[in-house]
Coordinates of C-alpha atoms in Angstrom, one line a residue:
Chain A
X228 CA -30.3 -25.6 -2.2
X229 CA -27.1 -24.2 -1.5
X230 CA -24.5 -22.5 -3.7
X231 CA -21.6 -25.1 -1.9
X232 CA -23.6 -28.3 -3.4
X233 CA -22.7 -26.8 -7.0
X234 CA -18.7 -27.6 -6.2
X235 CA -18.6 -29.9 -3.4
X236 CA -15.4 -31.3 -5.6
X237 CA -13.8 -28.3 -4.8
X238 CA -13.7 -29.0 -1.0
X239 CA -10.9 -30.1 -0.4
X240 CA -9.2 -27.6 -3.0
X241 CA -11.2 -24.6 -1.3
X242 CA -9.5 -25.4 2.0
X243 CA -5.9 -25.0 0.6
X244 CA -7.0 -21.8 -0.9
X245 CA -8.4 -21.1 3.0
X246 CA -5.4 -21.3 4.0
X247 CA -3.1 -20.1 1.6
X248 CA -5.4 -16.7 1.7
X249 CA -4.6 -16.2 5.9
X250 CA -0.9 -17.0 5.5
X251 CA -0.6 -15.1 2.5
X252 CA -2.4 -11.8 4.8
X253 CA -0.3 -13.1 8.0
X254 CA 1.6 -9.9 9.2
X255 CA 3.7 -9.2 13.2
X256 CA 2.1 -5.7 12.6
X257 CA -0.5 -7.0 15.4
X258 CA -3.9 -3.8 13.6
X259 CA -3.3 -4.8 9.9
X260 CA -3.3 -8.7 11.3
X261 CA -6.2 -8.2 12.7
X262 CA -8.0 -6.2 10.6
X263 CA -7.3 -8.7 7.9
X264 CA -7.7 -11.2 9.2
X265 CA -11.3 -10.1 10.7
X266 CA -11.9 -8.8 6.7
X267 CA -11.6 -12.8 5.7
X268 CA -13.2 -14.1 8.5
X269 CA -16.3 -11.8 7.9
X270 CA -16.4 -15.0 5.0
X271 CA -18.1 -14.7 1.7
X272 CA -18.9 -16.9 -1.1
X273 CA -15.2 -17.3 -2.8
X274 CA -17.0 -16.5 -6.1
X275 CA -13.9 -15.4 -7.6
X276 CA -11.4 -17.9 -6.3
X277 CA -13.9 -20.4 -7.5
X278 CA -14.5 -19.6 -10.6
X279 CA -10.4 -19.4 -11.3
X280 CA -10.7 -23.0 -10.1
X281 CA -13.1 -24.0 -12.1
X282 CA -11.3 -22.5 -15.6
X283 CA -8.1 -24.2 -14.3
X284 CA -10.2 -27.8 -14.7
X285 CA -10.1 -27.0 -18.8
X286 CA -6.2 -27.5 -19.3
X287 CA -3.5 -27.9 -17.0
X288 CA -4.7 -28.3 -13.6
X289 CA -2.0 -27.3 -10.8
X290 CA -3.1 -26.7 -8.0
X291 CA 0.1 -25.0 -6.4
X292 CA -0.1 -23.2 -8.7
X293 CA -3.7 -22.1 -9.5
X294 CA -4.2 -21.7 -5.8
X295 CA -1.8 -19.0 -5.6
X296 CA -4.8 -17.1 -8.9
X297 CA -7.6 -17.5 -6.8
X298 CA -5.4 -16.3 -3.8
X299 CA -4.7 -13.1 -5.4
X300 CA -8.0 -12.6 -7.2
X301 CA -9.4 -12.7 -3.5
X302 CA -7.8 -10.6 -1.9
X303 CA -7.7 -7.8 -4.4
X304 CA -11.6 -7.7 -4.9
X305 CA -11.4 -8.0 -0.2
X306 CA -8.7 -4.7 -0.5
X307 CA -11.9 -3.2 -2.9
X308 CA -14.1 -3.6 -0.5
X309 CA -11.8 -2.1 2.7
X310 CA -12.3 0.8 0.6
X311 CA -15.5 1.5 -1.0
X312 CA -16.8 1.1 3.2
X313 CA -14.8 4.3 3.9
X314 CA -16.2 5.5 0.4
X315 CA -20.3 4.3 1.3
X316 CA -19.0 5.7 5.0
X317 CA -20.4 1.7 5.7
X318 CA -20.6 0.1 8.9
X319 CA -21.4 -2.8 8.6
X320 CA -20.4 -5.5 5.5
X321 CA -22.6 -8.7 5.7
X322 CA -23.8 -7.4 9.1
X323 CA -20.2 -7.3 10.6
X324 CA -18.2 -4.1 11.9
X325 CA -16.0 -2.9 9.0
X326 CA -12.6 -1.9 9.7
X327 CA -13.0 1.6 8.0
X328 CA -16.1 1.1 12.0
X329 CA -13.7 -0.8 13.9
X330 CA -10.4 1.1 13.6
X331 CA -11.0 4.5 11.7
X332 CA -10.8 5.3 7.7
X333 CA -6.5 5.6 7.9
X334 CA -6.7 1.7 9.4
X335 CA -9.6 1.6 6.5
X336 CA -7.2 2.8 3.3
X337 CA -4.1 1.0 4.7
X338 CA -5.5 -2.2 5.5
X339 CA -6.7 -1.5 2.0
X340 CA -3.2 -1.2 0.1
X341 CA -1.9 -4.2 2.6
X342 CA -3.9 -6.4 1.5
X343 CA -3.2 -5.7 -2.2
X344 CA 0.5 -5.8 -1.5
X345 CA 0.1 -9.1 -0.3
X346 CA -2.5 -9.8 -3.4
X347 CA 0.7 -9.1 -5.6
X348 CA 3.9 -10.1 -3.9
X349 CA 1.6 -13.5 -4.4
X350 CA 1.1 -13.1 -7.8
X351 CA 4.0 -12.6 -8.9
X352 CA 4.6 -16.1 -8.7
X353 CA 3.4 -17.0 -11.4
X354 CA 5.2 -15.2 -14.4
X355 CA 3.2 -15.3 -17.2
X356 CA 3.2 -11.5 -18.2
X357 CA -0.4 -12.0 -20.0
X358 CA -1.6 -12.7 -17.1
X359 CA 0.0 -9.4 -14.9
X360 CA -1.5 -7.5 -18.1
X361 CA -5.5 -8.7 -17.4
X362 CA -5.3 -8.9 -14.3
X363 CA -3.8 -4.8 -14.2
X364 CA -5.6 -4.3 -16.6
X365 CA -8.9 -5.4 -14.4
X366 CA -7.5 -3.7 -11.4
X367 CA -7.7 -0.3 -13.8
X368 CA -11.4 -0.9 -15.1
X369 CA -12.3 -1.7 -11.6
X370 CA -11.1 2.0 -10.2
X371 CA -12.5 3.5 -13.1
X372 CA -16.2 2.2 -12.4
X373 CA -15.6 3.0 -9.2
X374 CA -15.0 6.6 -10.4
X375 CA -17.7 6.4 -13.3
X376 CA -20.1 5.7 -9.7
X377 CA -19.0 8.7 -8.3
X378 CA -19.9 10.5 -11.0
X379 CA -23.1 9.8 -12.2
X380 CA -24.6 9.3 -8.4
X381 CA -28.0 11.5 -7.9
X382 CA -27.8 12.2 -12.1
X383 CA -31.3 10.9 -12.7
X384 CA -30.8 11.2 -17.1
X385 CA -28.8 9.2 -17.1
X386 CA -29.3 6.0 -18.9
X387 CA -28.7 2.2 -19.9
X388 CA -25.7 2.1 -21.6
X389 CA -23.9 4.4 -18.6
X390 CA -25.5 2.2 -16.2
X391 CA -24.2 -1.2 -17.8
X392 CA -20.5 0.3 -19.0
X393 CA -20.1 0.6 -15.5
X394 CA -20.8 -2.9 -13.5
X395 CA -19.4 -3.9 -16.8
X396 CA -16.2 -2.3 -15.5
X397 CA -17.1 -2.7 -11.3
X398 CA -17.7 -5.8 -10.9
X399 CA -18.2 -8.1 -14.5
X400 CA -14.6 -7.6 -15.1
X401 CA -12.5 -9.0 -12.3
X402 CA -15.3 -12.2 -12.7
X403 CA -14.3 -12.5 -16.4
X404 CA -10.6 -12.0 -15.6
X405 CA -10.9 -14.5 -12.8
X406 CA -12.2 -17.1 -15.1
X407 CA -9.8 -16.4 -17.7
X408 CA -6.4 -16.6 -15.6
X409 CA -7.7 -20.3 -14.0
X410 CA -7.4 -20.8 -18.3
X411 CA -4.5 -18.6 -18.8
X412 CA -1.8 -20.4 -16.1
X413 CA -3.8 -23.5 -16.7
X414 CA -2.6 -23.1 -20.4
X415 CA -5.6 -24.2 -22.1
X416 CA -5.9 -23.0 -26.0
X417 CA -7.7 -19.8 -26.6
X418 CA -11.4 -20.3 -28.0
X419 CA -11.8 -22.0 -24.1
X420 CA -9.4 -19.2 -22.5
X421 CA -12.7 -16.9 -24.7
X422 CA -15.2 -19.1 -23.9
X423 CA -14.9 -19.1 -19.8
X424 CA -14.2 -15.0 -20.2
X425 CA -17.3 -14.3 -21.7
X426 CA -19.0 -16.9 -19.6
X427 CA -17.8 -15.1 -16.9
X428 CA -18.2 -11.4 -18.2
X429 CA -22.2 -12.3 -18.8
X430 CA -22.3 -13.8 -15.4
X431 CA -20.7 -11.1 -13.8
X432 CA -23.0 -8.8 -15.5
X433 CA -26.1 -10.9 -14.1
X434 CA -24.6 -11.5 -10.6
X435 CA -24.6 -7.2 -10.1
X436 CA -27.9 -7.0 -11.5
X437 CA -29.3 -9.3 -9.3
X438 CA -27.4 -7.8 -6.6
X439 CA -29.3 -4.4 -7.4
X440 CA -32.4 -5.8 -7.9
X441 CA -31.7 -7.4 -3.9
X442 CA -31.5 -4.3 -2.6
X443 CA -34.9 -3.2 -3.3
X444 CA -36.6 -7.2 -2.1
X445 CA -34.4 -8.7 0.3
X446 CA -35.1 -7.6 4.4
X447 CA -32.7 -5.9 6.1
X448 CA -31.7 -9.1 8.2
X449 CA -31.0 -10.8 4.9
X450 CA -28.9 -7.8 3.8
X451 CA -26.4 -7.2 6.7
X452 CA -27.7 -3.3 5.6
X453 CA -31.1 -1.4 5.2
X454 CA -32.9 -2.3 2.3
X455 CA -32.8 0.8 -0.9
X456 CA -28.9 2.2 0.5
X457 CA -28.0 2.2 -3.1
X458 CA -30.8 4.5 -3.8
X459 CA -29.8 6.4 -0.6
X460 CA -25.7 6.8 -2.0
X461 CA -27.5 8.3 -4.9
X462 CA -26.8 4.9 -7.0
X463 CA -29.4 4.7 -9.5
X464 CA -29.4 1.5 -10.7
X465 CA -31.3 -0.5 -13.4
X466 CA -34.5 -1.1 -11.1
X467 CA -34.4 2.6 -10.8
X468 CA -33.4 3.1 -14.5
X469 CA -37.0 1.0 -14.9
X470 CA -39.3 2.8 -12.5
X471 CA -38.4 5.8 -13.7
X472 CA -39.6 5.2 -16.6
X473 CA -43.4 6.0 -14.9
X474 CA -43.0 10.5 -14.7
X475 CA -44.7 9.5 -10.8
X476 CA -41.7 7.9 -9.4
X477 CA -39.4 9.8 -11.6
X478 CA -40.8 13.0 -9.6
X479 CA -40.7 11.9 -6.2
X480 CA -36.9 10.7 -6.7
X481 CA -36.2 14.2 -7.8
X482 CA -37.5 15.1 -4.9
X483 CA -35.7 12.6 -2.8
X484 CA -32.6 13.7 -4.4
X485 CA -33.7 17.5 -4.0
X486 CA -31.8 17.2 -0.7
X487 CA -28.8 14.5 -0.8
X488 CA -27.5 16.1 2.9
X489 CA -30.2 15.0 5.1
X490 CA -32.8 12.5 2.5
X491 CA -36.4 11.8 4.0
X492 CA -36.6 8.8 5.1
X493 CA -40.3 8.9 5.2
X494 CA -40.0 9.3 1.9
X495 CA -37.6 7.6 0.4
X496 CA -39.1 3.8 1.7
X497 CA -42.3 5.3 0.3
X498 CA -40.2 5.4 -3.3
X499 CA -38.3 1.9 -2.4
X500 CA -42.2 0.9 -2.1
X501 CA -43.4 2.7 -5.0
X502 CA -40.2 1.0 -7.0
X503 CA -40.7 -2.8 -5.7
X504 CA -44.2 -2.6 -7.2
X505 CA -43.4 -0.6 -10.5
X506 CA -42.6 -3.4 -12.4
X507 CA -39.2 -2.2 -12.9
X508 CA -37.8 -5.8 -10.8
X509 CA -39.5 -8.1 -13.8
X510 CA -37.9 -5.5 -16.0
X511 CA -34.9 -5.5 -14.2
X512 CA -34.9 -9.4 -14.0
X513 CA -35.2 -9.8 -17.6
X514 CA -31.9 -8.5 -18.4
X515 CA -29.8 -10.9 -15.3
X516 CA -32.2 -13.7 -17.0
X517 CA -31.3 -12.7 -20.4
X518 CA -27.5 -12.3 -19.3
X519 CA -27.3 -15.2 -17.9
X520 CA -28.7 -17.1 -21.5
X521 CA -25.6 -15.6 -23.0
X522 CA -23.7 -17.2 -20.2
X523 CA -25.3 -20.8 -20.4
X524 CA -24.5 -20.5 -24.3
X525 CA -20.6 -18.9 -23.9
X526 CA -20.5 -22.8 -22.1
X527 CA -21.4 -24.8 -25.1
X528 CA -18.4 -24.4 -26.3
X529 CA -16.3 -26.4 -23.3
X530 CA -16.1 -29.9 -23.9
X531 CA -18.7 -31.5 -20.7
X532 CA -17.0 -32.2 -17.9
X533 CA -17.8 -31.7 -13.6
X534 CA -16.4 -28.2 -14.3
X535 CA -18.8 -27.1 -17.4
X536 CA -21.4 -29.2 -15.2
X537 CA -20.7 -26.9 -11.9
X538 CA -20.4 -23.5 -14.3
X539 CA -23.7 -24.3 -15.1
X540 CA -25.6 -24.7 -11.9
X541 CA -23.7 -22.0 -10.8
X542 CA -25.6 -19.8 -13.7
X543 CA -28.9 -21.3 -12.1
X544 CA -28.3 -20.4 -8.4
X545 CA -26.8 -16.9 -9.8
X546 CA -29.5 -16.2 -11.5
X547 CA -32.3 -17.6 -8.8
X548 CA -30.7 -16.1 -5.7
X549 CA -32.8 -14.1 -2.8
X550 CA -29.2 -13.4 -1.3
Chain B
X10 CA 9.8 28.8 -13.6
X11 CA 11.7 26.2 -16.0
X12 CA 12.0 23.4 -14.2
X13 CA 14.9 20.8 -14.6
X14 CA 15.3 19.0 -17.8
X15 CA 14.6 15.7 -15.4
X16 CA 12.2 16.3 -14.2
X17 CA 10.4 18.1 -16.1
X18 CA 10.6 14.9 -18.0
X19 CA 9.1 12.8 -15.4
X20 CA 6.2 15.4 -13.7
X21 CA 5.1 15.2 -17.6
X22 CA 5.1 11.5 -17.5
X23 CA 3.3 11.6 -14.7
X24 CA 0.4 13.5 -15.5
X25 CA -0.2 11.9 -18.7
X26 CA -0.8 8.8 -17.3
X27 CA -2.4 9.6 -14.3
X28 CA -4.8 11.7 -16.8
X29 CA -8.5 11.3 -16.0
X30 CA -11.2 13.8 -16.4
X31 CA -13.5 13.3 -13.4
X32 CA -10.1 13.0 -11.3
X33 CA -8.9 15.9 -12.2
X34 CA -11.8 18.0 -12.2
X35 CA -12.1 17.5 -9.2
X36 CA -8.9 16.8 -6.8
X37 CA -5.2 19.2 -7.1
X38 CA -3.1 17.6 -9.7
X39 CA -0.7 15.1 -7.9
X40 CA 1.9 16.2 -5.8
X41 CA 5.6 15.1 -7.1
X42 CA 8.2 15.5 -5.2
X43 CA 11.3 15.8 -7.5
X44 CA 13.9 14.5 -5.1
X45 CA 12.7 11.7 -5.2
X46 CA 13.3 11.0 -8.7
X47 CA 16.4 12.7 -8.2
X48 CA 17.7 9.8 -5.8
X49 CA 16.0 7.0 -7.9
X50 CA 17.6 8.4 -10.9
X51 CA 21.0 8.0 -9.0
X52 CA 19.9 4.5 -8.0
X53 CA 19.4 2.8 -10.9
X54 CA 21.6 3.6 -13.2
X55 CA 22.2 3.0 -17.1
X56 CA 19.0 0.4 -16.6
X57 CA 17.0 -0.4 -20.3
X58 CA 13.8 0.2 -18.5
X59 CA 15.0 3.3 -16.0
X60 CA 12.0 5.2 -17.0
X61 CA 9.4 3.0 -16.4
X62 CA 10.7 2.0 -13.4
X63 CA 11.2 6.1 -12.0
X64 CA 8.1 6.6 -13.5
X65 CA 6.5 3.6 -11.9
X66 CA 8.5 3.6 -8.3
X67 CA 7.3 7.4 -8.0
X68 CA 3.3 6.3 -8.7
X69 CA 3.6 3.6 -5.7
X70 CA 4.8 6.7 -3.9
X71 CA 2.3 9.2 -5.1
X72 CA -0.6 6.2 -4.1
X73 CA 0.0 6.0 -1.0
X74 CA 0.9 10.1 -0.4
X75 CA -3.0 10.3 -1.6
X76 CA -4.2 8.2 0.7
X77 CA -2.6 9.5 3.8
X78 CA -4.6 12.5 2.6
X79 CA -8.1 10.7 4.0
X80 CA -9.5 12.1 7.2
X81 CA -9.8 9.7 10.2
X82 CA -13.4 9.8 10.2
X83 CA -15.1 12.0 7.5
X84 CA -18.8 12.2 9.9
X85 CA -19.4 15.9 9.8
X86 CA -18.3 16.4 5.9
X87 CA -20.9 18.5 3.5
X88 CA -21.4 16.6 0.4
X89 CA -18.6 18.5 -1.5
X90 CA -15.6 17.6 0.5
X91 CA -16.7 14.2 1.3
X92 CA -16.9 13.8 -2.7
X93 CA -13.0 15.0 -2.2
X94 CA -12.8 12.1 -0.2
X95 CA -14.3 9.8 -2.2
X96 CA -12.4 10.7 -5.4
X97 CA -9.7 11.0 -3.2
X98 CA -9.5 6.9 -2.1
X99 CA -10.3 5.8 -5.6
X100 CA -7.1 8.0 -6.5
X101 CA -4.8 6.3 -5.0
X102 CA -6.0 3.5 -5.9
X103 CA -6.3 4.0 -9.5
X104 CA -2.0 5.1 -9.8
X105 CA -1.8 1.8 -7.5
X106 CA -3.3 0.3 -10.5
X107 CA -1.6 2.3 -13.4
X108 CA 1.9 1.5 -11.5
X109 CA 1.0 -2.1 -11.7
X110 CA -0.5 -1.9 -15.6
X111 CA 2.7 -0.2 -16.9
X112 CA 4.9 -2.7 -15.4
X113 CA 3.0 -5.6 -16.2
X114 CA 3.2 -3.8 -20.4
X115 CA 7.4 -3.9 -19.9
X116 CA 6.8 -7.6 -18.2
X117 CA 9.0 -6.5 -15.4
X118 CA 7.6 -8.9 -13.3
X119 CA 10.4 -9.8 -10.2
X120 CA 9.8 -5.1 -10.2
X121 CA 5.7 -5.3 -9.9
X122 CA 7.0 -7.6 -6.9
X123 CA 9.8 -5.2 -5.5
X124 CA 7.6 -2.4 -4.9
X125 CA 4.5 -4.0 -3.4
X126 CA 7.1 -5.7 -0.9
X127 CA 7.7 -2.3 -0.2
X128 CA 4.1 -1.0 -0.1
X129 CA 3.8 -3.9 2.1
X130 CA 6.7 -3.2 4.1
X131 CA 5.9 0.9 4.2
X132 CA 1.9 0.1 5.4
X133 CA 3.5 -1.6 8.4
X134 CA 5.5 0.6 9.8
X135 CA 3.1 3.5 8.9
X136 CA 0.4 2.2 11.2
X137 CA 3.3 1.5 13.4
X138 CA 4.0 5.3 13.5
X139 CA -0.1 6.9 12.9
X140 CA -1.0 4.9 15.9
X141 CA 2.2 4.8 18.4
X142 CA 2.8 7.5 21.1
X143 CA 6.7 9.6 20.7
X144 CA 8.4 10.9 24.0
X145 CA 11.2 12.5 22.0
X146 CA 11.5 14.2 18.5
X147 CA 14.7 12.1 17.3
X148 CA 12.7 8.6 17.8
X149 CA 10.2 10.3 15.6
X150 CA 12.6 11.9 13.5
X151 CA 14.0 8.0 12.7
X152 CA 10.5 6.5 11.8
X153 CA 10.4 9.3 10.4
X154 CA 13.1 8.9 8.2
X155 CA 12.1 4.9 6.9
X156 CA 8.8 5.6 6.2
X157 CA 9.7 8.1 3.7
X158 CA 11.9 7.0 2.5
X159 CA 11.0 3.1 2.3
X160 CA 9.8 2.6 -1.4
X161 CA 12.7 4.1 -2.7
X162 CA 14.7 1.7 -0.1
X163 CA 13.0 -1.5 -1.6
X164 CA 14.7 0.1 -5.0
X165 CA 18.1 0.4 -4.1
X166 CA 17.8 -3.0 -2.2
X167 CA 16.5 -4.3 -6.1
X168 CA 19.8 -2.5 -7.6
X169 CA 22.2 -3.6 -4.5
X170 CA 22.7 -0.1 -3.7
X171 CA 21.4 -0.3 0.0
X172 CA 24.8 0.4 1.3
X173 CA 25.1 4.6 1.3
X174 CA 21.0 4.2 2.0
X175 CA 21.1 6.1 5.6
X176 CA 22.6 9.4 4.0
X177 CA 20.5 9.2 0.7
X178 CA 16.7 8.4 3.6
X179 CA 18.8 11.1 5.2
X180 CA 18.7 13.6 2.0
X181 CA 15.2 13.0 1.4
X182 CA 14.3 13.6 5.0
X183 CA 16.1 17.1 5.1
X184 CA 14.8 17.8 1.7
X185 CA 11.3 16.4 3.0
X186 CA 12.0 18.7 6.3
X187 CA 12.6 22.2 4.3
X188 CA 9.4 22.0 1.9
X189 CA 7.1 21.6 5.0
X190 CA 7.9 24.2 6.6
X191 CA 7.9 26.1 3.6
X192 CA 4.3 25.5 3.0
X193 CA 4.1 26.4 7.4
X194 CA 5.4 29.6 6.3
X195 CA 3.3 29.8 4.1
X196 CA 0.0 28.9 5.4
X197 CA -1.1 25.6 4.2
X198 CA -2.0 22.8 6.3
X199 CA -0.3 19.1 5.3
X200 CA -0.4 16.4 6.7
X201 CA 2.7 15.7 8.3
X202 CA 2.3 19.1 9.9
X203 CA -0.3 17.2 12.0
X204 CA 1.0 14.1 12.9
X205 CA 4.3 17.0 14.0
X206 CA 1.4 18.0 16.4
X207 CA -0.3 14.9 17.1
X208 CA 2.8 13.2 18.0
X209 CA 4.5 16.1 19.6
X210 CA 3.0 18.5 21.2
X211 CA 1.1 20.0 23.8
X212 CA 0.6 23.4 22.2
X213 CA -1.0 23.6 18.4
X214 CA 0.3 26.8 17.1
X215 CA 1.8 26.8 14.3
X216 CA 4.8 29.0 16.3
X217 CA 6.1 25.8 17.9
X218 CA 5.7 23.7 15.1
X219 CA 7.8 26.1 13.0
X220 CA 10.0 25.7 16.1
X221 CA 9.9 22.3 16.0
X222 CA 10.3 21.8 12.6
X223 CA 13.7 24.4 13.0
X224 CA 15.1 22.6 14.8
X225 CA 14.6 19.1 13.0
X226 CA 16.1 20.3 9.8
X227 CA 19.0 21.8 11.9
X228 CA 19.2 18.0 13.5
X229 CA 19.1 15.9 10.3
X230 CA 21.7 18.4 8.4
X231 CA 23.9 18.2 11.4
X232 CA 23.6 14.5 10.7
X233 CA 24.0 14.8 6.6
X234 CA 27.2 16.7 6.5
X235 CA 29.0 14.1 8.4
X236 CA 28.5 12.2 5.0
X237 CA 30.0 13.9 2.9
X238 CA 33.5 12.2 2.4
X239 CA 32.1 8.7 1.7
X240 CA 29.6 8.5 -1.0
X241 CA 30.5 6.6 -4.1
X242 CA 30.2 8.6 -6.9
X243 CA 26.3 7.3 -8.3
X244 CA 25.6 9.3 -5.0
X245 CA 26.8 12.0 -5.6
X246 CA 24.5 14.8 -8.1
X247 CA 22.4 14.5 -4.2
X248 CA 25.6 15.7 -2.7
X249 CA 25.5 18.8 -5.1
X250 CA 22.0 19.5 -6.4
X251 CA 20.6 22.6 -4.7
X252 CA 18.6 21.8 -1.3
X253 CA 16.3 24.7 -2.7
X254 CA 15.6 24.3 -6.3
X255 CA 14.6 21.2 -5.5
X256 CA 12.3 22.8 -3.2
X257 CA 11.0 25.5 -5.8
X258 CA 10.4 22.9 -8.2
X259 CA 8.2 21.1 -6.2
X260 CA 7.0 23.6 -5.2
X261 CA 5.9 25.0 -8.6
X262 CA 3.1 22.2 -10.1

């Protein structure tokens, strides 16, 4: 089943969000316009806007207001991706050239800043101070998560807690904030808001762990980048942490990291295969499932409706996704 | 050297609010353009949230200046240089996030929007200026002057103080040029030096760059001298402030 089937009833609203995104990034500066449009049209699951809409359905659903929130969080996500590609020196994303490879790093930086500014311009139409406090805190935390990711690169002595703290900041908070912002702007009860925030947080944790697993299990064609790319960048993810419980695998990872500048590709391939066969993937998947169960559990407090079913189905889909 | 109390106050605030252990370990202290604090202090007179507004505006300016430091390509860099560039990207994002966070805490939503509009306009202008060819120094200077003062201009617009902004813009440019000249003499290589070389110089030597900067300073100061009699009182601190004092303080991080 396709992910979109879970929220088919949102199709018309999502179309409006898509056109809001296009309208928001419009500019008469041709390079910025082309770069932002290319990024927007490269697609993506639009998970964050979907969570905003579904969360808002538990309160006063006013699309003209909600779509501004939904498009702003997606634009902030996009701005962070375009800067991430500079950080990771990535030439492709979702199989398409990145802004930095099509133009250069400078244009990518300006495009990210431009999209960030547009997101805030859009979001300041929302006059709920708390919504701004939530989003701004999330943005600061998101960047701290990315700084920590660089700090922890190639550090094979890091522990599970530092990994979980990092993905909380890097991924889970923007998803939980998307759910929370939908609730805040739709003026739901504080219990509903809390339940939706928790759902988003647990979903975000599960989502990132699955992403880290796919780096070892999906093909280059499916990923749009070579498998083992995280390890190549020096990122220690949950499957790697579990795999390093095996002293032989740990030794080969230490050996692999010994030459960071020119990592041995044959050795990298061998390590990726060893991790995939070590049982670490299954262990990581169990952690992801634990978060998913918590996400389901958070929804129990919410009234039964179409939106709740969709949130349950999305959790189910994310937990089983192959890409 | 002891800083002017106004600059010392805001420089401390900026350093405190941008504090991050890992960034501070790997990157230089943020460079504070004190002349912009002076300009903002004149433009935002007698507002209860003045301190927050100046701090947030300076953070936006610092964030965008930080992103200017990213090299067009990173291919040939060693691991240390690469890490510094990666952290520079994130440092800029971090400072932007803090600007938003500070203003959201005081519920200054309209000022968040105003600065976002400033960032929007500045990214547009930068994209044009950085990728456009120039055949005349005065045209480059006019565009660069607009770019240099864009964020401050958005604040002036917010407080309905745009009428004499042309003067503020040239005053900021004069100080910027003096600083860049001074840095060149000290042997520093800055983003501005590279930009001027790329846009205006056929011969890539320090001497040529020095001469061109001298001409730019002379030209800007001559234009600046025409304004003095016409200025409103709130801008008088800019005319009486010594350019050299600001320069020296700006350089003593």
